Tab-separated table of C-alpha atoms and ligand atoms in Angstrom:
chain	number	residue	atom	x	y	z
D	1	MET	CA	-38.445	-18.825	3.146
D	2	THR	CA	-36.144	-20.641	5.513
D	3	GLN	CA	-32.941	-18.929	6.506
D	4	PRO	CA	-29.785	-20.494	5.103
D	5	ASN	CA	-27.838	-22.297	7.815
D	6	LEU	CA	-24.846	-20.020	7.908
D	7	ASP	CA	-23.042	-22.098	10.533
D	8	SER	CA	-22.699	-24.983	8.130
D	9	LEU	CA	-22.483	-22.859	4.996
D	10	VAL	CA	-19.678	-20.488	5.958
D	11	PRO	CA	-16.151	-21.689	6.738
D	12	ALA	CA	-15.085	-20.909	10.306
D	13	TYR	CA	-12.208	-18.745	9.066
D	14	VAL	CA	-14.708	-16.499	7.285
D	15	ARG	CA	-17.268	-16.463	10.131
D	16	GLU	CA	-14.597	-15.483	12.618
D	17	PHE	CA	-13.082	-12.789	10.414
D	18	GLU	CA	-13.784	-9.241	11.567
D	19	PRO	CA	-14.980	-7.252	8.508
D	20	TYR	CA	-13.078	-4.038	7.816
D	21	ILE	CA	-15.324	-1.002	7.910
D	22	PRO	CA	-14.055	1.732	5.552
D	23	SER	CA	-14.491	5.346	6.606
D	24	LYS	CA	-17.563	7.228	5.400
D	25	PRO	CA	-17.521	9.575	2.393
D	26	ASP	CA	-16.213	13.090	3.121
D	27	PRO	CA	-19.621	14.845	3.051
D	28	GLU	CA	-20.965	12.340	5.603
D	29	LEU	CA	-17.914	12.811	7.818
D	30	MET	CA	-18.223	16.593	7.632
D	31	ARG	CA	-21.863	16.414	8.642
D	32	LEU	CA	-21.166	13.914	11.411
D	33	TYR	CA	-18.313	15.923	12.925
D	34	GLY	CA	-19.618	19.377	12.066
D	35	CYS	CA	-16.615	20.602	10.098
D	36	LYS	CA	-16.650	22.755	6.984
D	37	ARG	CA	-13.554	21.395	5.344
D	38	LEU	CA	-11.429	18.315	5.596
D	39	PHE	CA	-7.706	17.668	5.279
D	40	ARG	CA	-7.370	13.998	4.300
D	41	LEU	CA	-4.174	12.819	5.965
D	42	ASN	CA	-5.252	9.207	6.508
D	43	ASN	CA	-4.592	7.407	3.221
D	44	ASN	CA	-1.159	8.540	2.002
D	45	GLU	CA	-2.706	10.121	-1.065
D	46	ASN	CA	-0.713	12.546	-3.211
D	47	PRO	CA	-2.012	16.072	-2.504
D	48	LEU	CA	-0.749	17.209	-5.927
D	49	GLY	CA	-3.093	14.747	-7.621
D	50	PRO	CA	-2.168	12.800	-10.769
D	51	PRO	CA	0.464	14.135	-13.209
D	52	PRO	CA	-0.978	16.691	-15.665
D	53	GLY	CA	-1.033	14.235	-18.597
D	54	ALA	CA	-3.064	11.745	-16.597
D	55	GLN	CA	-5.467	14.496	-15.534
D	56	GLU	CA	-5.923	15.341	-19.201
D	57	VAL	CA	-6.725	11.697	-20.044
D	58	ILE	CA	-9.378	11.590	-17.334
D	59	ARG	CA	-10.860	14.932	-18.415
D	60	ARG	CA	-11.006	13.970	-22.083
D	61	PHE	CA	-12.048	10.356	-21.808
D	62	PRO	CA	-14.510	9.899	-24.703
D	63	PRO	CA	-17.900	9.180	-23.102
D	64	PRO	CA	-19.002	6.637	-25.779
D	65	GLN	CA	-15.993	4.515	-24.796
D	66	GLY	CA	-17.755	3.916	-21.510
D	67	ALA	CA	-19.625	1.184	-23.355
D	68	LEU	CA	-16.502	-0.702	-24.441
D	69	TYR	CA	-14.660	-3.343	-22.459
D	70	PRO	CA	-11.085	-2.362	-21.731
D	71	SER	CA	-8.061	-4.353	-22.803
D	72	GLY	CA	-8.473	-7.491	-20.683
D	73	ASP	CA	-4.788	-7.695	-19.827
D	74	SER	CA	-3.814	-3.996	-19.958
D	75	TYR	CA	-1.889	-4.619	-23.161
D	76	TYR	CA	-0.403	-1.176	-23.872
D	77	LEU	CA	0.187	-0.362	-20.230
D	78	ARG	CA	2.169	-3.580	-19.752
D	79	GLY	CA	4.242	-2.588	-22.760
D	80	ALA	CA	5.079	0.761	-21.151
D	81	ILE	CA	5.792	-0.783	-17.733
D	82	GLY	CA	8.019	-3.362	-19.441
D	83	ASP	CA	10.004	-0.599	-21.169
D	84	LEU	CA	10.353	1.298	-17.902
D	85	HIS	CA	11.769	-1.644	-15.959
D	86	GLY	CA	13.461	-3.519	-18.774
D	87	VAL	CA	11.283	-6.612	-18.385
D	88	ASP	CA	9.124	-8.549	-20.813
D	89	PRO	CA	5.464	-7.434	-20.697
D	90	ASP	CA	4.577	-11.093	-20.042
D	91	GLN	CA	6.308	-10.753	-16.676
D	92	ILE	CA	3.721	-8.167	-15.616
D	93	LEU	CA	0.188	-8.572	-14.288
D	94	VAL	CA	-1.931	-5.465	-13.823
D	95	GLY	CA	-4.714	-5.574	-11.258
D	96	LYS	CA	-7.359	-3.484	-9.604
D	97	ALA	CA	-4.659	-1.877	-7.443
D	98	ALA	CA	-2.169	-3.662	-5.247
D	99	ASN	CA	-4.990	-4.938	-3.070
D	100	GLU	CA	-6.238	-7.234	-5.817
D	101	VAL	CA	-2.732	-8.259	-6.831
D	102	ILE	CA	-2.090	-9.506	-3.261
D	103	ALA	CA	-5.077	-11.822	-3.621
D	104	PHE	CA	-3.797	-13.154	-6.985
D	105	VAL	CA	-0.526	-14.235	-5.409
D	106	ILE	CA	-2.042	-15.847	-2.321
D	107	LYS	CA	-4.610	-17.722	-4.430
D	108	ALA	CA	-1.927	-18.952	-6.810
D	109	PHE	CA	0.370	-20.471	-4.187
D	110	CYS	CA	-1.535	-21.216	-0.981
D	111	GLU	CA	-3.920	-23.964	0.010
D	112	GLN	CA	-5.364	-24.924	3.378
D	113	GLY	CA	-2.592	-25.808	5.801
D	114	ASP	CA	-0.088	-23.474	4.158
D	115	ASN	CA	1.164	-20.277	5.737
D	116	ILE	CA	2.537	-16.887	4.836
D	117	VAL	CA	5.039	-14.859	6.868
D	118	THR	CA	4.915	-11.103	7.355
D	119	ALA	CA	5.236	-8.458	10.100
D	120	ASP	CA	2.886	-7.315	12.847
D	121	LYS	CA	2.979	-3.596	12.084
D	122	THR	CA	2.735	-3.357	8.325
D	123	PHE	CA	0.179	-3.073	5.524
D	124	ALA	CA	-2.551	-5.356	6.854
D	125	VAL	CA	-3.964	-6.637	3.566
D	126	TYR	CA	-1.397	-9.481	3.221
D	127	GLU	CA	-2.560	-10.871	6.565
D	128	TRP	CA	-6.260	-10.249	5.916
D	129	VAL	CA	-6.393	-11.970	2.540
D	130	ALA	CA	-4.492	-14.943	3.954
D	131	VAL	CA	-6.682	-15.303	7.039
D	132	PHE	CA	-10.050	-14.986	5.296
D	133	SER	CA	-8.809	-17.497	2.715
D	134	GLY	CA	-8.103	-20.019	5.472
D	135	ILE	CA	-4.314	-19.610	5.278
D	136	GLU	CA	-2.272	-19.108	8.437
D	137	ALA	CA	-0.508	-15.738	8.699
D	138	ARG	CA	2.685	-15.848	10.753
D	139	ILE	CA	3.041	-12.401	12.188
D	140	ILE	CA	6.586	-11.453	13.164
D	141	PRO	CA	7.078	-8.409	15.418
D	142	LEU	CA	9.062	-5.531	13.951
D	143	LYS	CA	12.547	-5.022	15.320
D	144	ASP	CA	13.854	-1.439	15.602
D	145	GLN	CA	10.708	-0.382	13.669
D	146	GLY	CA	11.719	-2.549	10.688
D	147	PHE	CA	11.076	-6.045	9.301
D	148	ASP	CA	13.048	-8.597	11.328
D	149	ASP	CA	14.754	-10.765	8.703
D	150	ALA	CA	16.247	-13.293	11.134
D	151	ALA	CA	12.934	-13.882	12.917
D	152	MET	CA	11.083	-14.171	9.595
D	153	LEU	CA	13.544	-16.808	8.398
D	154	ALA	CA	13.153	-18.667	11.696
D	155	ALA	CA	9.361	-18.722	11.217
D	156	ILE	CA	9.595	-20.593	7.902
D	157	ASP	CA	8.481	-24.230	7.869
D	158	ASP	CA	7.570	-26.795	5.203
D	159	ARG	CA	4.207	-25.162	4.635
D	160	THR	CA	5.468	-21.593	4.209
D	161	LYS	CA	4.651	-20.441	0.691
D	162	ILE	CA	5.056	-16.669	0.652
D	163	LEU	CA	7.008	-14.068	2.629
D	164	PHE	CA	5.683	-10.517	2.349
D	165	VAL	CA	8.123	-7.649	2.878
D	166	CYS	CA	6.904	-4.062	2.696
D	167	ASN	CA	9.858	-1.927	1.526
D	168	PRO	CA	9.740	0.811	2.706
D	169	ASN	CA	7.371	-0.254	5.425
D	170	ASN	CA	4.003	1.355	5.872
D	171	PRO	CA	3.643	2.776	8.568
D	172	THR	CA	7.177	2.990	10.018
D	173	GLY	CA	9.048	4.144	6.888
D	174	SER	CA	11.934	1.748	7.563
D	175	TYR	CA	13.516	-0.107	4.663
D	176	TRP	CA	15.908	-2.942	3.919
D	177	THR	CA	19.023	-1.974	1.999
D	178	ARG	CA	20.019	-3.777	-1.180
D	179	GLU	CA	22.522	-5.908	0.744
D	180	ARG	CA	19.990	-6.870	3.360
D	181	LEU	CA	17.288	-7.750	0.844
D	182	LYS	CA	19.727	-9.856	-1.192
D	183	ALA	CA	20.942	-11.663	1.915
D	184	PHE	CA	17.323	-12.409	2.798
D	185	LEU	CA	16.547	-13.717	-0.690
D	186	ASP	CA	19.677	-15.882	-0.568
D	187	ALA	CA	18.669	-17.295	2.813
D	188	VAL	CA	15.090	-18.025	1.730
D	189	GLY	CA	16.298	-19.916	-1.321
D	190	GLY	CA	14.138	-20.750	-4.299
D	191	ARG	CA	11.471	-22.858	-2.620
D	192	ARG	CA	9.245	-19.989	-1.535
D	193	ILE	CA	7.893	-16.802	-3.029
D	194	VAL	CA	9.194	-13.517	-1.650
D	195	VAL	CA	6.909	-10.560	-2.324
D	196	VAL	CA	8.487	-7.134	-1.991
D	197	ASP	CA	5.784	-4.477	-1.834
D	198	GLU	CA	7.236	-1.281	-3.288
D	199	ALA	CA	4.083	0.846	-3.055
D	200	TYR	CA	6.228	3.820	-1.976
D	201	PHE	CA	9.202	3.125	-4.248
D	202	GLU	CA	9.008	6.483	-6.039
D	203	PHE	CA	9.235	8.437	-2.762
D	204	VAL	CA	12.514	6.934	-1.571
D	205	GLU	CA	15.620	9.057	-2.063
D	206	LYS	CA	18.251	6.838	-0.418
D	207	ASP	CA	21.131	5.415	-2.480
D	208	ASP	CA	21.204	2.054	-0.706
D	209	TYR	CA	17.470	1.465	-1.245
D	210	PRO	CA	17.013	-1.450	-3.646
D	211	ASN	CA	14.937	-1.501	-6.804
D	212	GLY	CA	13.291	-4.932	-6.717
D	213	MET	CA	13.086	-4.959	-10.526
D	214	ALA	CA	16.896	-5.120	-10.711
D	215	LEU	CA	16.930	-8.336	-8.635
D	216	LEU	CA	14.387	-10.294	-10.692
D	217	GLY	CA	17.077	-11.791	-12.930
D	218	ASP	CA	18.917	-13.332	-9.986
D	219	TYR	CA	15.862	-14.365	-7.960
D	220	PRO	CA	13.116	-16.062	-10.011
D	221	ASN	CA	11.017	-16.520	-6.834
D	222	LEU	CA	10.841	-12.742	-6.271
D	223	VAL	CA	7.603	-10.864	-6.967
D	224	VAL	CA	7.561	-7.059	-6.858
D	225	PHE	CA	4.416	-4.960	-6.286
D	226	ARG	CA	3.936	-1.387	-7.471
D	227	THR	CA	0.858	0.813	-7.417
D	228	PHE	CA	-0.416	3.917	-9.182
D	229	SER	CA	-2.306	4.922	-6.021
D	230	LYS	CA	0.438	6.778	-4.199
D	231	MET	CA	3.070	8.749	-6.123
D	232	TYR	CA	1.021	8.770	-9.338
D	233	GLY	CA	-2.059	10.073	-7.574
D	234	LEU	CA	-4.500	7.621	-9.162
D	235	ALA	CA	-5.922	5.965	-6.039
D	236	ALA	CA	-9.483	6.671	-7.166
D	237	LEU	CA	-8.985	4.599	-10.331
D	238	ARG	CA	-7.643	1.503	-8.508
D	239	ILE	CA	-4.685	0.293	-10.537
D	240	GLY	CA	-1.439	-1.463	-9.620
D	241	TYR	CA	0.746	-4.323	-10.815
D	242	LEU	CA	3.170	-7.082	-10.019
D	243	VAL	CA	6.329	-8.160	-11.819
D	244	GLY	CA	8.078	-11.519	-11.511
D	245	SER	CA	9.902	-14.171	-13.484
D	246	PRO	CA	8.057	-15.575	-16.519
D	247	GLU	CA	7.500	-18.964	-14.805
D	248	VAL	CA	6.091	-17.501	-11.600
D	249	VAL	CA	3.928	-14.940	-13.369
D	250	ASP	CA	2.582	-17.651	-15.643
D	251	MET	CA	1.223	-19.402	-12.527
D	252	ILE	CA	-0.179	-16.237	-10.962
D	253	ARG	CA	-1.884	-15.411	-14.268
D	254	ARG	CA	-4.220	-18.353	-13.665
D	255	THR	CA	-5.744	-16.674	-10.597
D	256	CYS	CA	-5.744	-13.199	-12.095
D	257	ILE	CA	-9.170	-11.791	-12.900
D	258	VAL	CA	-9.040	-10.479	-16.457
D	259	TYR	CA	-10.984	-7.364	-17.433
D	260	SER	CA	-10.951	-6.107	-13.845
D	261	VAL	CA	-8.887	-3.014	-14.660
D	262	ASN	CA	-10.973	-0.315	-16.286
D	263	ARG	CA	-10.070	1.610	-19.413
D	264	VAL	CA	-9.759	5.059	-17.846
D	265	ALA	CA	-7.347	3.646	-15.267
D	266	GLN	CA	-5.215	1.953	-17.928
D	267	GLU	CA	-4.976	5.099	-20.045
D	268	ALA	CA	-4.391	7.442	-17.110
D	269	ALA	CA	-1.664	5.144	-15.748
D	270	LEU	CA	0.021	5.089	-19.149
D	271	ALA	CA	0.007	8.898	-19.246
D	272	ALA	CA	1.294	9.030	-15.656
D	273	LEU	CA	4.292	6.854	-16.570
D	274	ARG	CA	5.071	9.118	-19.503
D	275	ASP	CA	4.924	12.309	-17.428
D	276	ASP	CA	7.776	14.661	-18.252
D	277	THR	CA	6.701	17.625	-16.156
D	278	GLY	CA	8.620	16.662	-13.027
D	279	HIS	CA	5.585	15.451	-11.079
D	280	ILE	CA	7.634	12.943	-9.089
D	281	GLN	CA	10.242	15.563	-8.218
D	282	ARG	CA	7.602	18.101	-7.171
D	283	THR	CA	5.957	15.517	-4.966
D	284	ARG	CA	9.263	14.467	-3.414
D	285	ASP	CA	10.142	18.089	-2.661
D	286	LEU	CA	6.780	18.610	-1.003
D	287	VAL	CA	7.066	15.435	1.065
D	288	ARG	CA	10.626	16.222	2.152
D	289	GLN	CA	9.676	19.730	3.298
D	290	SER	CA	6.552	18.525	5.092
D	291	ARG	CA	8.464	15.770	6.845
D	292	ALA	CA	11.085	18.231	8.122
D	293	PHE	CA	8.398	20.654	9.256
D	294	LEU	CA	6.279	18.043	11.000
D	295	VAL	CA	9.170	16.223	12.665
D	296	GLY	CA	10.314	19.611	13.991
D	297	GLU	CA	6.911	20.616	15.335
D	298	LEU	CA	6.098	17.253	16.899
D	299	THR	CA	9.519	17.010	18.505
D	300	LYS	CA	9.057	20.489	19.994
D	301	MET	CA	5.796	19.186	21.469
D	302	GLY	CA	7.787	16.380	23.087
D	303	LEU	CA	6.072	13.625	21.072
D	304	PRO	CA	8.071	10.597	19.864
D	305	VAL	CA	8.089	10.464	16.049
D	306	ILE	CA	8.729	7.463	13.800
D	307	ALA	CA	9.691	8.856	10.410
D	308	GLY	CA	11.603	7.322	7.540
D	309	GLU	CA	10.876	6.946	3.846
D	310	GLY	CA	7.451	7.265	2.250
D	311	ASN	CA	4.915	10.102	2.367
D	312	TYR	CA	3.795	9.496	5.954
D	313	LEU	CA	5.028	9.440	9.516
D	314	VAL	CA	3.834	8.014	12.816
D	315	VAL	CA	3.653	9.864	16.104
D	316	LYS	CA	3.007	8.553	19.604
D	317	ILE	CA	0.417	10.547	21.491
D	318	PRO	CA	-0.422	10.575	25.205
D	319	VAL	CA	-4.118	9.772	24.579
D	320	SER	CA	-6.070	6.996	22.849
D	321	ASP	CA	-5.562	7.142	19.087
D	322	THR	CA	-9.206	6.399	18.358
D	323	LEU	CA	-10.299	9.226	20.653
D	324	ALA	CA	-7.742	11.521	19.013
D	325	TYR	CA	-9.158	10.529	15.616
D	326	ARG	CA	-12.629	11.721	16.609
D	327	LYS	CA	-11.365	14.933	18.185
D	328	LEU	CA	-9.168	15.744	15.177
D	329	MET	CA	-12.120	15.056	12.868
D	330	LYS	CA	-14.018	17.855	14.593
D	331	GLU	CA	-11.114	20.129	13.660
D	332	GLY	CA	-11.370	19.002	10.037
D	333	VAL	CA	-8.266	16.791	10.032
D	334	VAL	CA	-8.503	13.087	9.181
D	335	ILE	CA	-5.601	10.965	10.418
D	336	ARG	CA	-5.107	7.203	10.634
D	337	PRO	CA	-5.447	5.757	14.137
D	338	MET	CA	-2.901	2.961	14.494
D	339	THR	CA	-4.682	0.556	16.847
D	340	GLY	CA	-5.645	-1.508	13.798
D	341	PHE	CA	-1.925	-1.737	12.934
D	342	ARG	CA	-1.253	-3.085	16.483
D	343	TYR	CA	0.155	0.343	17.400
D	344	PRO	CA	-2.191	1.677	20.107
D	345	ASN	CA	-1.653	5.335	21.032
D	346	HIS	CA	-0.021	6.068	17.701
D	347	ILE	CA	-1.400	7.944	14.706
D	348	ARG	CA	-0.160	8.031	11.110
D	349	ILE	CA	-0.199	11.288	9.167
D	350	THR	CA	0.212	11.687	5.406
D	351	LEU	CA	2.855	14.248	4.473
D	352	ALA	CA	0.945	16.809	2.439
D	353	GLN	CA	0.888	20.506	1.607
D	354	GLN	CA	2.072	23.048	4.207
D	355	GLU	CA	-1.446	24.319	4.881
D	356	ALA	CA	-2.600	20.826	5.853
D	357	MET	CA	0.462	20.238	8.023
D	358	GLU	CA	-0.141	23.498	9.887
D	359	ALA	CA	-3.821	22.666	10.331
D	360	PHE	CA	-2.886	19.278	11.757
D	361	VAL	CA	-0.311	20.701	14.193
D	362	ALA	CA	-2.751	23.378	15.413
D	363	ALA	CA	-5.523	20.800	15.848
D	364	LEU	CA	-3.230	18.363	17.672
D	365	LYS	CA	-2.055	21.094	20.057
D	366	LYS	CA	-5.668	21.996	20.732
D	367	ILE	CA	-6.845	18.456	21.495
D	368	LEU	CA	-3.819	17.679	23.680
D	369	ALA	CA	-4.058	20.949	25.661
T	1	LIG	C1	-1.389	1.966	-0.324
T	1	LIG	C2	-0.600	0.710	-0.288
T	1	LIG	C3	-0.752	-0.284	-1.248
T	1	LIG	C4	-1.628	-0.228	-2.411
T	1	LIG	O1	-2.795	0.245	-2.388
T	1	LIG	P1	-3.696	0.078	-3.695
T	1	LIG	O2	-4.409	1.378	-3.718
T	1	LIG	O3	-4.548	-1.095	-3.413
T	1	LIG	O4	-2.792	-0.107	-4.857
T	1	LIG	C5	0.025	-1.409	-1.200
T	1	LIG	N1	0.907	-1.577	-0.242
T	1	LIG	C6	1.097	-0.660	0.697
T	1	LIG	C7	2.124	-0.886	1.714
T	1	LIG	C8	0.352	0.505	0.722
T	1	LIG	O5	0.537	1.399	1.681
């Protein structure tokens, strides 16, 4: 058999793209680094898990239903999301987590020669999907650890199709206020799509933080992302959604893969939305306490901390972040090295239960000693 000629077969923008290597499963990591237990502080997961009702759905999922296709467009879940936000269910597309939803939007609006605009130190998937689809990503440096609205507007040209804003930003925790977001939307005008990624919406406790859903009526080019992976503790089931105006969503629907969201995920997400046990409040309390504790400890150690909204913070360390990752692994603590976020010498830590925070602080002191 002759080898396929990959040079002519594969577009240059795919050949040149560096594949992302996910971390190994926990048991492999534990064997590799010789640790007996692992605190996962690298993915901003909710240490409390899913709300009790969602846990019950997962536990009691009827095994024979494993044979049945799910609702192809998450029918009942869209109904519940629509009720929650006061939007028509037809304005909602559910996907295999926010990751897939990002691809729907880029595929719907961008062709070769077009560009998207986003920040340098933010969730990298917007940039990755654009680049490996042959779309230029205009990467605007953060200003004061936040998205730089003026520089983003200045980067717009005739071929700009989408502007991605992460609010609050992962990893810096900064956010645009309602006024600032509205001013940005006004300045962009209706000729481009503005995506506001609200993956950490449910964690934010600030009064001037905007709910993107409330702006959809005034800005038909606005698309809002939410996920069940973070606050709702359903990252394993991969489920998230976007909301936009009926016209815009009708276009995105064309690039949306139906039947990609599994039945357990749909039912667990529905139960998570209906939670009445105070799961969100419990999680917020935990995150708030952990943030105060960790900011205090890291500051005492003389390390610069970047902390804002969301269930994570970033700290600057006096050694290489990738080296620190390996050394912390040996202590049973997984953190996110930030070199991949263009933040060398910084690490991101998920705000989790006190025991994990104390284990992290002790391990960090040990490796920096
Ligand atoms: C975690 C995260 C997401 C979504 O992740 P999914 O699990 O794919 O839903 C989206 N945006 C940001 C900024 C995130 O941090």
